[in-house]
Coordinates of C-alpha atoms (C1' of nucleotides) in Angstrom, one line a residue:
Chain A
X26 CA 0.2 -0.1 0.2
X27 CA 2.8 2.6 0.7
X28 CA 3.3 4.7 -2.2
X29 CA 6.8 5.4 -2.0
X30 CA 6.7 6.4 -6.0
X31 CA 10.0 8.4 -5.3
X32 CA 13.4 7.3 -4.9
X33 CA 13.4 5.0 -2.6
X34 CA 16.6 3.8 -3.6
X35 CA 18.9 5.2 -6.8
X36 CA 18.0 3.1 -9.7
X37 CA 20.7 1.3 -10.8
X38 CA 23.8 2.4 -13.3
X39 CA 24.0 -0.9 -15.8
X40 CA 20.1 -0.9 -15.7
X41 CA 20.0 2.5 -17.2
X42 CA 23.1 1.8 -19.1
X43 CA 21.8 -1.2 -20.7
X44 CA 18.2 0.5 -21.3
X45 CA 19.5 3.4 -23.6
X46 CA 21.9 0.8 -25.5
X47 CA 18.8 -1.2 -26.7
X48 CA 17.0 1.4 -27.4
X49 CA 19.6 2.9 -29.6
X50 CA 20.5 -0.6 -31.0
X51 CA 16.7 -0.6 -31.9
X52 CA 16.5 2.5 -33.6
X53 CA 19.5 1.7 -35.8
X54 CA 18.1 -1.6 -36.4
X55 CA 14.3 -0.7 -37.1
X56 CA 15.0 2.7 -39.3
X57 CA 17.1 0.5 -41.3
X58 CA 14.1 -0.4 -42.6
X59 CA 13.7 -4.0 -41.1
X60 CA 10.8 -3.5 -38.5
X61 CA 10.1 -7.1 -38.3
X62 CA 13.8 -8.1 -36.9
X63 CA 14.3 -10.2 -34.6
X64 CA 14.5 -8.5 -31.4
X65 CA 17.5 -11.3 -30.8
X66 CA 19.6 -9.3 -33.6
X67 CA 18.5 -6.1 -31.3
X68 CA 19.8 -7.3 -28.2
X69 CA 22.9 -8.8 -30.3
X70 CA 24.0 -5.4 -31.4
X71 CA 23.2 -3.8 -28.6
X72 CA 25.4 -6.1 -26.5
X73 CA 23.0 -6.9 -24.2
X74 CA 21.4 -10.4 -23.6
X75 CA 17.8 -11.2 -24.5
X76 CA 16.4 -11.4 -21.4
X77 CA 17.2 -8.0 -20.5
X78 CA 16.0 -6.3 -23.3
X79 CA 12.8 -8.3 -22.4
X80 CA 13.1 -6.9 -19.2
X81 CA 13.1 -3.4 -20.0
X82 CA 10.6 -4.2 -23.1
X83 CA 7.9 -7.0 -22.3
X84 CA 6.7 -6.3 -25.1
X85 CA 7.7 -5.9 -28.8
X86 CA 5.0 -3.1 -29.0
X87 CA 6.2 -1.1 -25.6
X88 CA 9.9 -0.7 -27.3
X89 CA 8.4 0.7 -30.4
X90 CA 6.8 3.1 -28.1
X91 CA 9.7 3.8 -27.1
X92 CA 11.7 4.0 -30.0
X93 CA 9.4 6.1 -32.1
X94 CA 8.0 8.3 -28.7
X95 CA 9.9 11.4 -29.8
X96 CA 9.2 11.3 -33.5
X97 CA 5.6 10.7 -32.4
X98 CA 5.8 14.0 -30.1
X99 CA 7.4 16.1 -33.3
X100 CA 4.0 15.3 -35.1
X101 CA 2.0 16.3 -32.3
X102 CA 3.8 19.2 -32.3
X103 CA 3.3 19.9 -35.7
X104 CA -0.1 19.7 -35.4
X105 CA -0.1 21.9 -32.8
X106 CA 1.3 25.2 -34.7
X107 CA -0.7 24.2 -37.8
X108 CA -3.6 24.5 -35.8
X109 CA -2.0 28.7 -36.0
X110 CA -2.6 28.3 -40.3
X111 CA -5.0 30.4 -42.6
X112 CA -6.7 27.8 -44.5
X113 CA -7.6 24.7 -42.2
X114 CA -7.5 21.9 -45.0
X115 CA -3.9 23.0 -45.9
X116 CA -3.2 22.3 -42.9
X117 CA -4.1 18.9 -42.5
X118 CA -2.6 18.1 -46.1
X119 CA 0.7 19.7 -44.7
X120 CA 0.9 17.4 -41.6
X121 CA 0.0 14.8 -43.2
X122 CA 3.0 14.8 -45.9
X123 CA 5.1 15.6 -42.9
X124 CA 3.9 12.5 -41.7
X125 CA 4.9 10.9 -45.2
X126 CA 8.3 12.4 -44.6
X127 CA 8.5 10.2 -41.3
X128 CA 7.9 7.4 -42.6
X129 CA 10.0 7.8 -45.2
X130 CA 12.9 8.2 -42.9
X131 CA 12.3 6.1 -40.1
X132 CA 11.1 3.4 -42.4
X133 CA 10.1 0.8 -38.7
X134 CA 7.5 3.6 -38.0
X135 CA 5.2 2.6 -39.4
X136 CA 4.9 -0.8 -38.2
X137 CA 4.8 0.3 -35.2
X138 CA 2.1 2.5 -35.5
X139 CA 0.3 0.0 -37.2
X140 CA 0.5 -2.2 -34.7
X141 CA -0.1 0.3 -32.2
X142 CA -3.4 0.8 -33.9
X143 CA -4.0 -2.7 -34.3
X144 CA -3.4 -4.1 -30.9
X145 CA -6.0 -2.2 -30.8
X146 CA -8.7 -2.7 -27.9
X147 CA -8.1 -0.1 -24.6
X148 CA -4.5 -0.6 -24.5
X149 CA -2.8 2.6 -23.7
X150 CA -0.8 2.9 -26.9
X151 CA 0.9 6.6 -25.8
X152 CA 1.2 6.7 -29.7
X153 CA -2.1 6.3 -30.9
X154 CA -3.6 8.6 -28.3
X155 CA -1.5 11.6 -29.1
X156 CA -1.5 10.7 -32.9
X157 CA -4.9 10.6 -33.0
X158 CA -5.7 13.9 -30.5
X159 CA -3.4 15.6 -33.3
X160 CA -5.5 14.8 -36.0
X161 CA -9.0 15.2 -34.4
X162 CA -7.8 19.2 -33.8
X163 CA -6.9 19.8 -37.5
X164 CA -10.1 17.7 -38.0
X165 CA -12.4 19.6 -36.0
X166 CA -10.9 22.9 -37.0
X167 CA -11.5 22.1 -40.4
X168 CA -14.9 21.0 -40.2
X169 CA -15.9 24.3 -37.7
X170 CA -15.0 26.1 -40.8
X171 CA -17.0 24.2 -43.0
X172 CA -14.6 23.7 -45.5
X173 CA -14.9 19.9 -44.8
X174 CA -17.2 17.0 -44.1
X175 CA -17.5 16.0 -40.5
X176 CA -18.0 12.6 -40.3
X177 CA -14.4 11.4 -40.5
X178 CA -12.9 10.3 -37.0
X179 CA -9.3 10.9 -36.6
X180 CA -9.4 7.2 -36.0
X181 CA -10.8 6.6 -40.0
X182 CA -7.8 9.0 -40.9
X183 CA -5.1 7.5 -39.4
X184 CA -5.7 4.3 -40.3
X185 CA -6.4 5.1 -43.4
X186 CA -3.3 7.5 -43.7
X187 CA -0.9 4.0 -42.4
X188 CA -2.9 1.4 -44.6
X189 CA -1.4 3.7 -47.6
X190 CA 2.1 4.0 -46.0
X191 CA 2.0 0.2 -45.2
X192 CA 3.1 -0.5 -48.7
X193 CA 6.4 1.9 -48.4
X194 CA 9.7 -0.5 -49.6
X195 CA 7.8 -0.6 -52.7
X196 CA 9.9 1.5 -55.5
X197 CA 7.6 4.7 -56.0
X198 CA 5.6 4.4 -52.8
X199 CA 6.4 7.4 -51.7
X200 CA 4.9 9.9 -54.5
X201 CA 2.2 7.5 -55.1
X202 CA 1.1 8.3 -51.9
X203 CA 1.5 11.5 -51.8
X204 CA -0.5 12.0 -54.6
X205 CA -3.2 9.6 -52.6
X206 CA -3.2 12.1 -50.0
X207 CA -4.1 14.8 -52.3
X208 CA -7.0 12.9 -53.7
X209 CA -8.0 12.4 -49.8
X210 CA -7.8 15.4 -49.3
X211 CA -9.8 17.1 -51.9
X212 CA -12.3 14.2 -51.2
X213 CA -12.5 15.3 -48.0
X214 CA -13.8 19.0 -48.9
X215 CA -16.7 17.7 -50.5
X216 CA -19.5 17.7 -48.3
X217 CA -21.3 13.9 -47.8
X218 CA -24.0 12.7 -49.3
X219 CA -27.0 13.9 -51.5
X220 CA -25.8 16.3 -53.9
X221 CA -23.4 13.6 -55.7
X222 CA -25.8 11.7 -58.0
X223 CA -23.9 8.5 -56.9
X224 CA -27.8 6.7 -56.3
X225 CA -29.3 7.0 -53.1
X226 CA -27.4 7.3 -49.9
X227 CA -23.7 7.3 -50.3
X228 CA -23.2 5.4 -47.1
X229 CA -24.7 2.6 -45.5
X230 CA -24.2 3.6 -42.0
X231 CA -25.0 6.9 -40.9
X232 CA -21.7 8.0 -39.7
X233 CA -19.2 7.4 -37.3
X234 CA -19.6 8.8 -33.5
X235 CA -16.8 11.8 -33.3
X236 CA -14.6 10.6 -30.4
X237 CA -13.4 14.4 -29.4
Chain B
X8 CA 14.4 -30.9 -75.6
X9 CA 12.0 -33.0 -77.1
X10 CA 8.4 -30.6 -75.7
X11 CA 5.8 -32.6 -75.1
X12 CA 3.7 -30.6 -72.8
X13 CA 0.9 -32.9 -73.4
X14 CA 0.5 -36.1 -71.9
X15 CA 2.9 -38.0 -71.2
X16 CA 1.4 -39.6 -68.5
X17 CA -1.6 -38.9 -66.9
X18 CA -1.0 -37.3 -63.6
X19 CA -1.4 -39.2 -60.7
X20 CA -4.2 -39.9 -59.1
X21 CA -3.6 -39.1 -55.3
X22 CA -1.7 -35.8 -56.5
X23 CA -4.4 -34.6 -57.8
X24 CA -6.2 -35.5 -54.4
X25 CA -3.6 -34.3 -52.4
X26 CA -3.5 -30.7 -54.0
X27 CA -7.5 -30.5 -53.4
X28 CA -7.3 -31.0 -50.1
X29 CA -4.8 -28.8 -49.1
X30 CA -6.7 -26.1 -50.6
X31 CA -9.9 -26.8 -49.2
X32 CA -8.2 -26.8 -45.8
X33 CA -5.7 -23.3 -46.5
X34 CA -9.6 -22.3 -47.7
X35 CA -11.1 -23.0 -44.4
X36 CA -8.3 -21.8 -42.1
X37 CA -7.1 -18.7 -43.9
X38 CA -10.7 -17.4 -44.2
X39 CA -11.5 -18.1 -40.8
X40 CA -9.3 -14.7 -40.0
X41 CA -6.2 -16.3 -39.9
X42 CA -4.0 -15.4 -42.8
X43 CA -1.2 -16.1 -40.8
X44 CA -1.6 -19.9 -39.8
X45 CA 0.8 -22.0 -39.7
X46 CA 1.1 -24.1 -43.0
X47 CA 2.1 -26.5 -41.0
X48 CA -1.8 -26.1 -39.9
X49 CA -2.8 -26.1 -43.5
X50 CA -1.1 -29.8 -43.7
X51 CA -2.5 -31.1 -40.7
X52 CA -6.0 -30.2 -41.3
X53 CA -5.6 -31.1 -44.7
X54 CA -4.4 -34.8 -43.5
X55 CA -1.1 -34.3 -45.3
X56 CA 2.1 -34.2 -44.5
X57 CA 4.0 -30.4 -44.6
X58 CA 6.2 -31.9 -47.4
X59 CA 3.6 -32.4 -49.2
X60 CA 2.0 -29.2 -49.4
X61 CA 5.1 -27.6 -50.0
X62 CA 5.7 -29.2 -53.3
X63 CA 2.2 -28.3 -54.6
X64 CA 2.4 -24.4 -53.4
X65 CA 6.3 -24.0 -52.8
X66 CA 5.5 -20.5 -51.4
X67 CA 2.8 -19.2 -49.1
X68 CA 2.0 -16.4 -51.7
X69 CA 1.6 -19.6 -54.4
X70 CA -0.4 -21.2 -51.8
X71 CA -2.7 -17.9 -51.6
X72 CA -2.8 -17.1 -54.8
X73 CA -4.4 -20.7 -55.7
X74 CA -7.1 -19.9 -53.1
X75 CA -8.3 -16.8 -54.1
X76 CA -7.9 -17.0 -57.8
X77 CA -11.6 -17.8 -58.1
X78 CA -12.7 -14.3 -56.2
X79 CA -10.1 -12.4 -57.8
X80 CA -11.5 -13.6 -61.2
X81 CA -14.9 -12.6 -59.9
X82 CA -13.5 -8.9 -59.1
X83 CA -12.1 -9.2 -62.6
X84 CA -15.4 -9.7 -64.2
X85 CA -17.8 -7.7 -61.9
X86 CA -14.8 -4.6 -63.6
X87 CA -15.6 -6.2 -67.1
X88 CA -19.5 -5.5 -66.5
X89 CA -19.1 -2.5 -64.9
X90 CA -17.8 -1.2 -68.0
X91 CA -21.5 -0.7 -69.0
X92 CA -22.7 1.9 -66.5
X93 CA -23.6 5.2 -67.1
X94 CA -21.4 7.0 -64.4
X95 CA -17.9 6.0 -64.5
X96 CA -17.4 7.4 -61.2
X97 CA -20.2 6.1 -59.6
X98 CA -18.9 2.3 -61.3
X99 CA -15.4 3.0 -59.6
X100 CA -17.2 3.5 -56.5
X101 CA -19.1 0.0 -56.6
X102 CA -16.3 -2.0 -57.8
X103 CA -14.3 -1.0 -54.5
X104 CA -17.2 -1.5 -52.1
X105 CA -17.5 -4.8 -53.5
X106 CA -13.7 -5.2 -52.5
X107 CA -14.8 -4.1 -49.1
X108 CA -17.4 -7.1 -49.5
X109 CA -15.2 -9.3 -50.3
X110 CA -12.3 -8.6 -47.8
X111 CA -15.7 -9.1 -45.3
X112 CA -16.0 -12.4 -46.4
X113 CA -12.7 -13.7 -47.0
X114 CA -10.4 -12.4 -44.3
X115 CA -7.5 -14.0 -45.6
X116 CA -7.6 -12.2 -48.8
X117 CA -6.2 -8.9 -47.8
X118 CA -3.2 -10.6 -46.7
X119 CA -2.8 -12.9 -49.5
X120 CA -3.2 -10.0 -51.6
X121 CA -1.5 -7.1 -49.7
X122 CA 1.8 -9.8 -49.9
X123 CA 0.8 -10.7 -54.1
X124 CA 1.4 -6.2 -54.1
X125 CA 4.6 -6.6 -52.0
X126 CA 6.5 -9.5 -53.3
X127 CA 6.2 -6.9 -55.7
X128 CA 9.1 -6.6 -58.3
X129 CA 8.6 -8.2 -61.8
X130 CA 6.9 -11.6 -60.0
X131 CA 4.4 -12.9 -61.8
X132 CA 1.6 -12.4 -59.3
X133 CA -1.4 -13.4 -61.3
X134 CA -4.0 -11.9 -59.3
X135 CA -2.1 -8.4 -59.0
X136 CA -2.1 -8.1 -62.5
X137 CA -5.5 -9.1 -62.8
X138 CA -6.8 -6.3 -60.4
X139 CA -4.9 -3.8 -62.0
X140 CA -6.3 -4.1 -65.0
X141 CA -9.5 -4.5 -64.1
X142 CA -9.2 -1.5 -62.1
X143 CA -7.0 0.3 -65.4
X144 CA -10.3 0.2 -67.1
X145 CA -12.7 1.7 -64.7
X146 CA -10.2 4.6 -64.3
X147 CA -9.6 5.0 -67.7
X148 CA -12.7 5.5 -69.2
X149 CA -14.0 7.7 -66.2
X150 CA -11.0 9.8 -67.3
X151 CA -11.8 9.5 -70.4
X152 CA -15.0 11.2 -70.0
X153 CA -13.5 13.5 -68.1
X154 CA -15.1 12.7 -65.0
X155 CA -11.7 12.1 -62.8
X156 CA -8.3 13.3 -62.8
X157 CA -6.3 11.0 -65.1
X158 CA -2.8 10.6 -63.0
X159 CA -3.6 8.1 -60.8
X160 CA -2.8 5.4 -62.0
X161 CA -4.1 2.0 -61.3
X162 CA -1.3 0.3 -58.9
X163 CA -1.4 4.2 -56.9
X164 CA -5.2 2.7 -56.2
X165 CA -4.7 -0.9 -55.1
X166 CA -2.4 -0.6 -52.9
X167 CA -4.5 2.3 -51.0
X168 CA -7.3 0.0 -51.0
X169 CA -5.3 -2.9 -49.6
X170 CA -3.9 -0.2 -47.3
X171 CA -7.2 0.8 -45.9
X172 CA -8.2 -2.9 -45.8
X173 CA -5.2 -3.7 -43.8
X174 CA -7.1 -2.6 -40.9
X175 CA -10.4 -5.3 -41.0
X176 CA -10.4 -7.7 -37.6
X177 CA -11.0 -4.0 -36.1
X178 CA -14.2 -3.2 -34.5
X179 CA -15.8 -0.5 -36.6
X180 CA -13.1 -1.4 -39.7
X181 CA -15.7 -1.9 -42.4
X182 CA -17.8 1.2 -42.0
X183 CA -15.0 2.8 -42.0
X184 CA -12.8 2.0 -45.2
X185 CA -16.6 2.1 -47.0
X186 CA -16.2 6.1 -45.7
X187 CA -12.9 6.6 -46.6
X188 CA -13.7 5.4 -50.0
X189 CA -16.1 7.7 -50.6
X190 CA -13.5 10.2 -49.6
X191 CA -11.6 9.2 -52.0
X192 CA -13.7 8.9 -54.8
X193 CA -15.1 12.1 -53.8
X194 CA -11.6 13.4 -53.9
X195 CA -11.1 11.6 -57.9
X196 CA -13.3 13.9 -59.3
X197 CA -11.6 16.9 -58.3
X198 CA -8.7 18.0 -61.3
X199 CA -5.6 17.8 -59.8
X200 CA -3.4 20.8 -59.1
X201 CA -3.9 24.6 -59.9
X202 CA -7.9 25.3 -59.3
X203 CA -7.8 24.6 -55.6
X204 CA -6.3 27.7 -53.5
X205 CA -3.6 24.9 -51.7
X206 CA -0.7 27.0 -52.2
X207 CA 1.8 26.5 -55.6
X208 CA 1.3 23.1 -57.1
X209 CA -0.1 20.4 -54.9
X210 CA 2.3 17.9 -55.5
X211 CA 6.4 17.9 -55.8
X212 CA 6.8 14.9 -58.4
X213 CA 4.5 15.6 -62.1
X214 CA 2.9 12.6 -62.1
X215 CA 3.2 8.7 -61.9
X216 CA 3.5 7.4 -65.7
X217 CA 0.6 5.9 -66.3
X218 CA 1.3 1.8 -67.1
X219 CA -1.5 1.1 -69.6
Chain C
dC29 C1' 35.3 -0.4 3.6
dG30 C1' 32.7 -4.3 3.9
dA31 C1' 28.6 -6.8 4.3
dA32 C1' 23.9 -7.6 3.3
dG33 C1' 20.0 -7.2 0.1
dA34 C1' 18.0 -5.6 -3.7
dT35 C1' 18.4 -5.4 -8.6
dA36 C1' 19.8 -6.6 -12.7
dC37 C1' 21.9 -9.9 -16.1
dG38 C1' 22.1 -13.5 -19.5
dG39 C1' 21.2 -17.5 -22.0
dA40 C1' 19.7 -22.3 -21.8
dG41 C1' 15.7 -24.1 -22.7
dG42 C1' 10.9 -25.7 -24.3
dC43 C1' 8.0 -24.3 -28.0
dA44 C1' 6.3 -23.0 -32.9
dC45 C1' 7.0 -22.4 -37.2
dC46 C1' 10.0 -22.2 -41.7
dC47 C1' 11.4 -25.1 -45.3
dT48 C1' 14.3 -28.9 -47.3
dC49 C1' 16.2 -33.4 -48.3
dC50 C1' 15.5 -38.2 -49.1
dG51 C1' 14.2 -42.9 -47.7
dT52 C1' 10.0 -44.8 -49.0
dT53 C1' 5.2 -45.7 -50.5
dT54 C1' 2.1 -45.7 -54.8
dA55 C1' 0.1 -45.1 -58.9
dA56 C1' 0.8 -45.3 -64.2
dC57 C1' 1.7 -48.1 -68.2
dA58 C1' 3.4 -52.2 -70.5
Chain D
dT28 C1' 2.6 -58.5 -62.6
dG29 C1' 6.7 -55.7 -62.7
dT30 C1' 9.1 -51.7 -63.8
dT31 C1' 10.2 -47.0 -62.9
dA32 C1' 8.9 -42.1 -62.4
dA33 C1' 6.4 -39.4 -59.6
dA34 C1' 4.3 -37.9 -54.8
dC35 C1' 4.3 -39.1 -50.0
dG36 C1' 5.6 -37.1 -45.4
dG37 C1' 8.1 -36.3 -41.4
dA38 C1' 12.8 -36.2 -39.3
dG39 C1' 16.4 -32.4 -38.7
dG40 C1' 18.2 -28.2 -39.1
dG41 C1' 17.5 -23.2 -38.7
dT42 C1' 15.1 -19.0 -36.7
dG43 C1' 12.8 -16.5 -33.6
dC44 C1' 9.8 -15.9 -29.6
dC45 C1' 9.6 -15.9 -24.6
dT46 C1' 10.3 -17.3 -19.6
dC47 C1' 12.6 -19.0 -15.7
dC48 C1' 16.8 -19.0 -13.0
dG49 C1' 21.2 -19.1 -10.6
dT50 C1' 24.7 -15.6 -11.3
dA51 C1' 26.6 -11.1 -11.1
dT52 C1' 26.7 -6.6 -10.0
dC53 C1' 24.7 -2.4 -7.9
dT54 C1' 23.5 0.4 -3.7
dT55 C1' 23.0 1.5 0.9
dC56 C1' 24.0 1.6 5.6
dG57 C1' 26.8 0.5 9.4

DNA sequence: CGAAGATACGGAGGCACCCTCCGTTTAACA
DNA sequence: TGTTAAACGGAGGGTGCCTCCGTATCTTCG
């Protein structure tokens, strides 16, 4: 019961050092494209035993999270800044493009985030929540300005985005994704059902409930 | 040198039977959602040795291809029919929705096709080519009618589509994907750069070269 | 400083899967 | 029915995942 969250002791030096080493090795290995690289390879590269790796990061996802936390935060902050842009739709577009940029550099990021999305349910997944919030604020602003349909949830958009990026490591993926994102954003400017003569209602379900 | 492609012999009965058994088992296992199921599980379910499975289908991809060939052909034919629809954009939309329908039923199909897309390069991948052709004809028709931008390749679209579907097995994935596809198709109706005031050119690269 | 105790280390080991190889079986043909 | 090519099937070698626990090392306190 005694909630001595603070230092009942100093954390062991070797533990701190090893954690850092693993993180460093993982970053190298994952960014090199091999987001599916074996954790044992990471451990070896870090010069620690596999047991140590698992103690620090019980789950592959945990490791991903730690490795890409900084990047996620950067993307998050970018969204914050873009809230001040004049054109809210353009802001969204720019944010998505930056996302592509990140993915291009950190190859492992897609897999990491996709995993975070999939692992789904109500797991913590800091990254997913953070990005959802970021994208949500951009969406809301654009929708509030009437510049964009309002029935698309941040989760929808994130999933679509990751999905598109999932095909990275293809020859021309990057320009392809950029093009697709443009199409997508253009589509968001169109108000949903009715006005387009696509027979009846354009969607079976009324709309997803927005979370935030 | 002697090119006796025809029956120098009748194919062995057990070989034919086993091939069929494996196919059947694989269909069951993959459709049950586990597109990543172990091939050994498939073999066991089929009542054959693992060696037999590998002889008939040297690659996981080969097996996928065989299992989903029929479905791919159905989708392909649907595209053929839709070419006669009045509104070419609507035709595309409908085709994509049917794709979602397929994915919903045959869970393994996404993984199979995604793998086909990824394995990429110039591997044969019958399915990928077939679908590319199908979607290409729909795109071309819509573009020719001036109802849609013309710089999107079938490959682009396929990748985006699979990407979105990759998140199946999520709670609300199906309606989410349908919504996203609507957005997407709406976006395709907008002509590309220039007219929209999104600063400068809307895409870094000029456009992908269309294959067909 | 030197013990005591807490904490972390690391890799062996059990499990699952991948894929290959080859001795044995079986079907087709004469 | 015998010959022979084709197919069978599973043992085995490799890799990766993850757990468990005996051992090593660090911190603290006397």
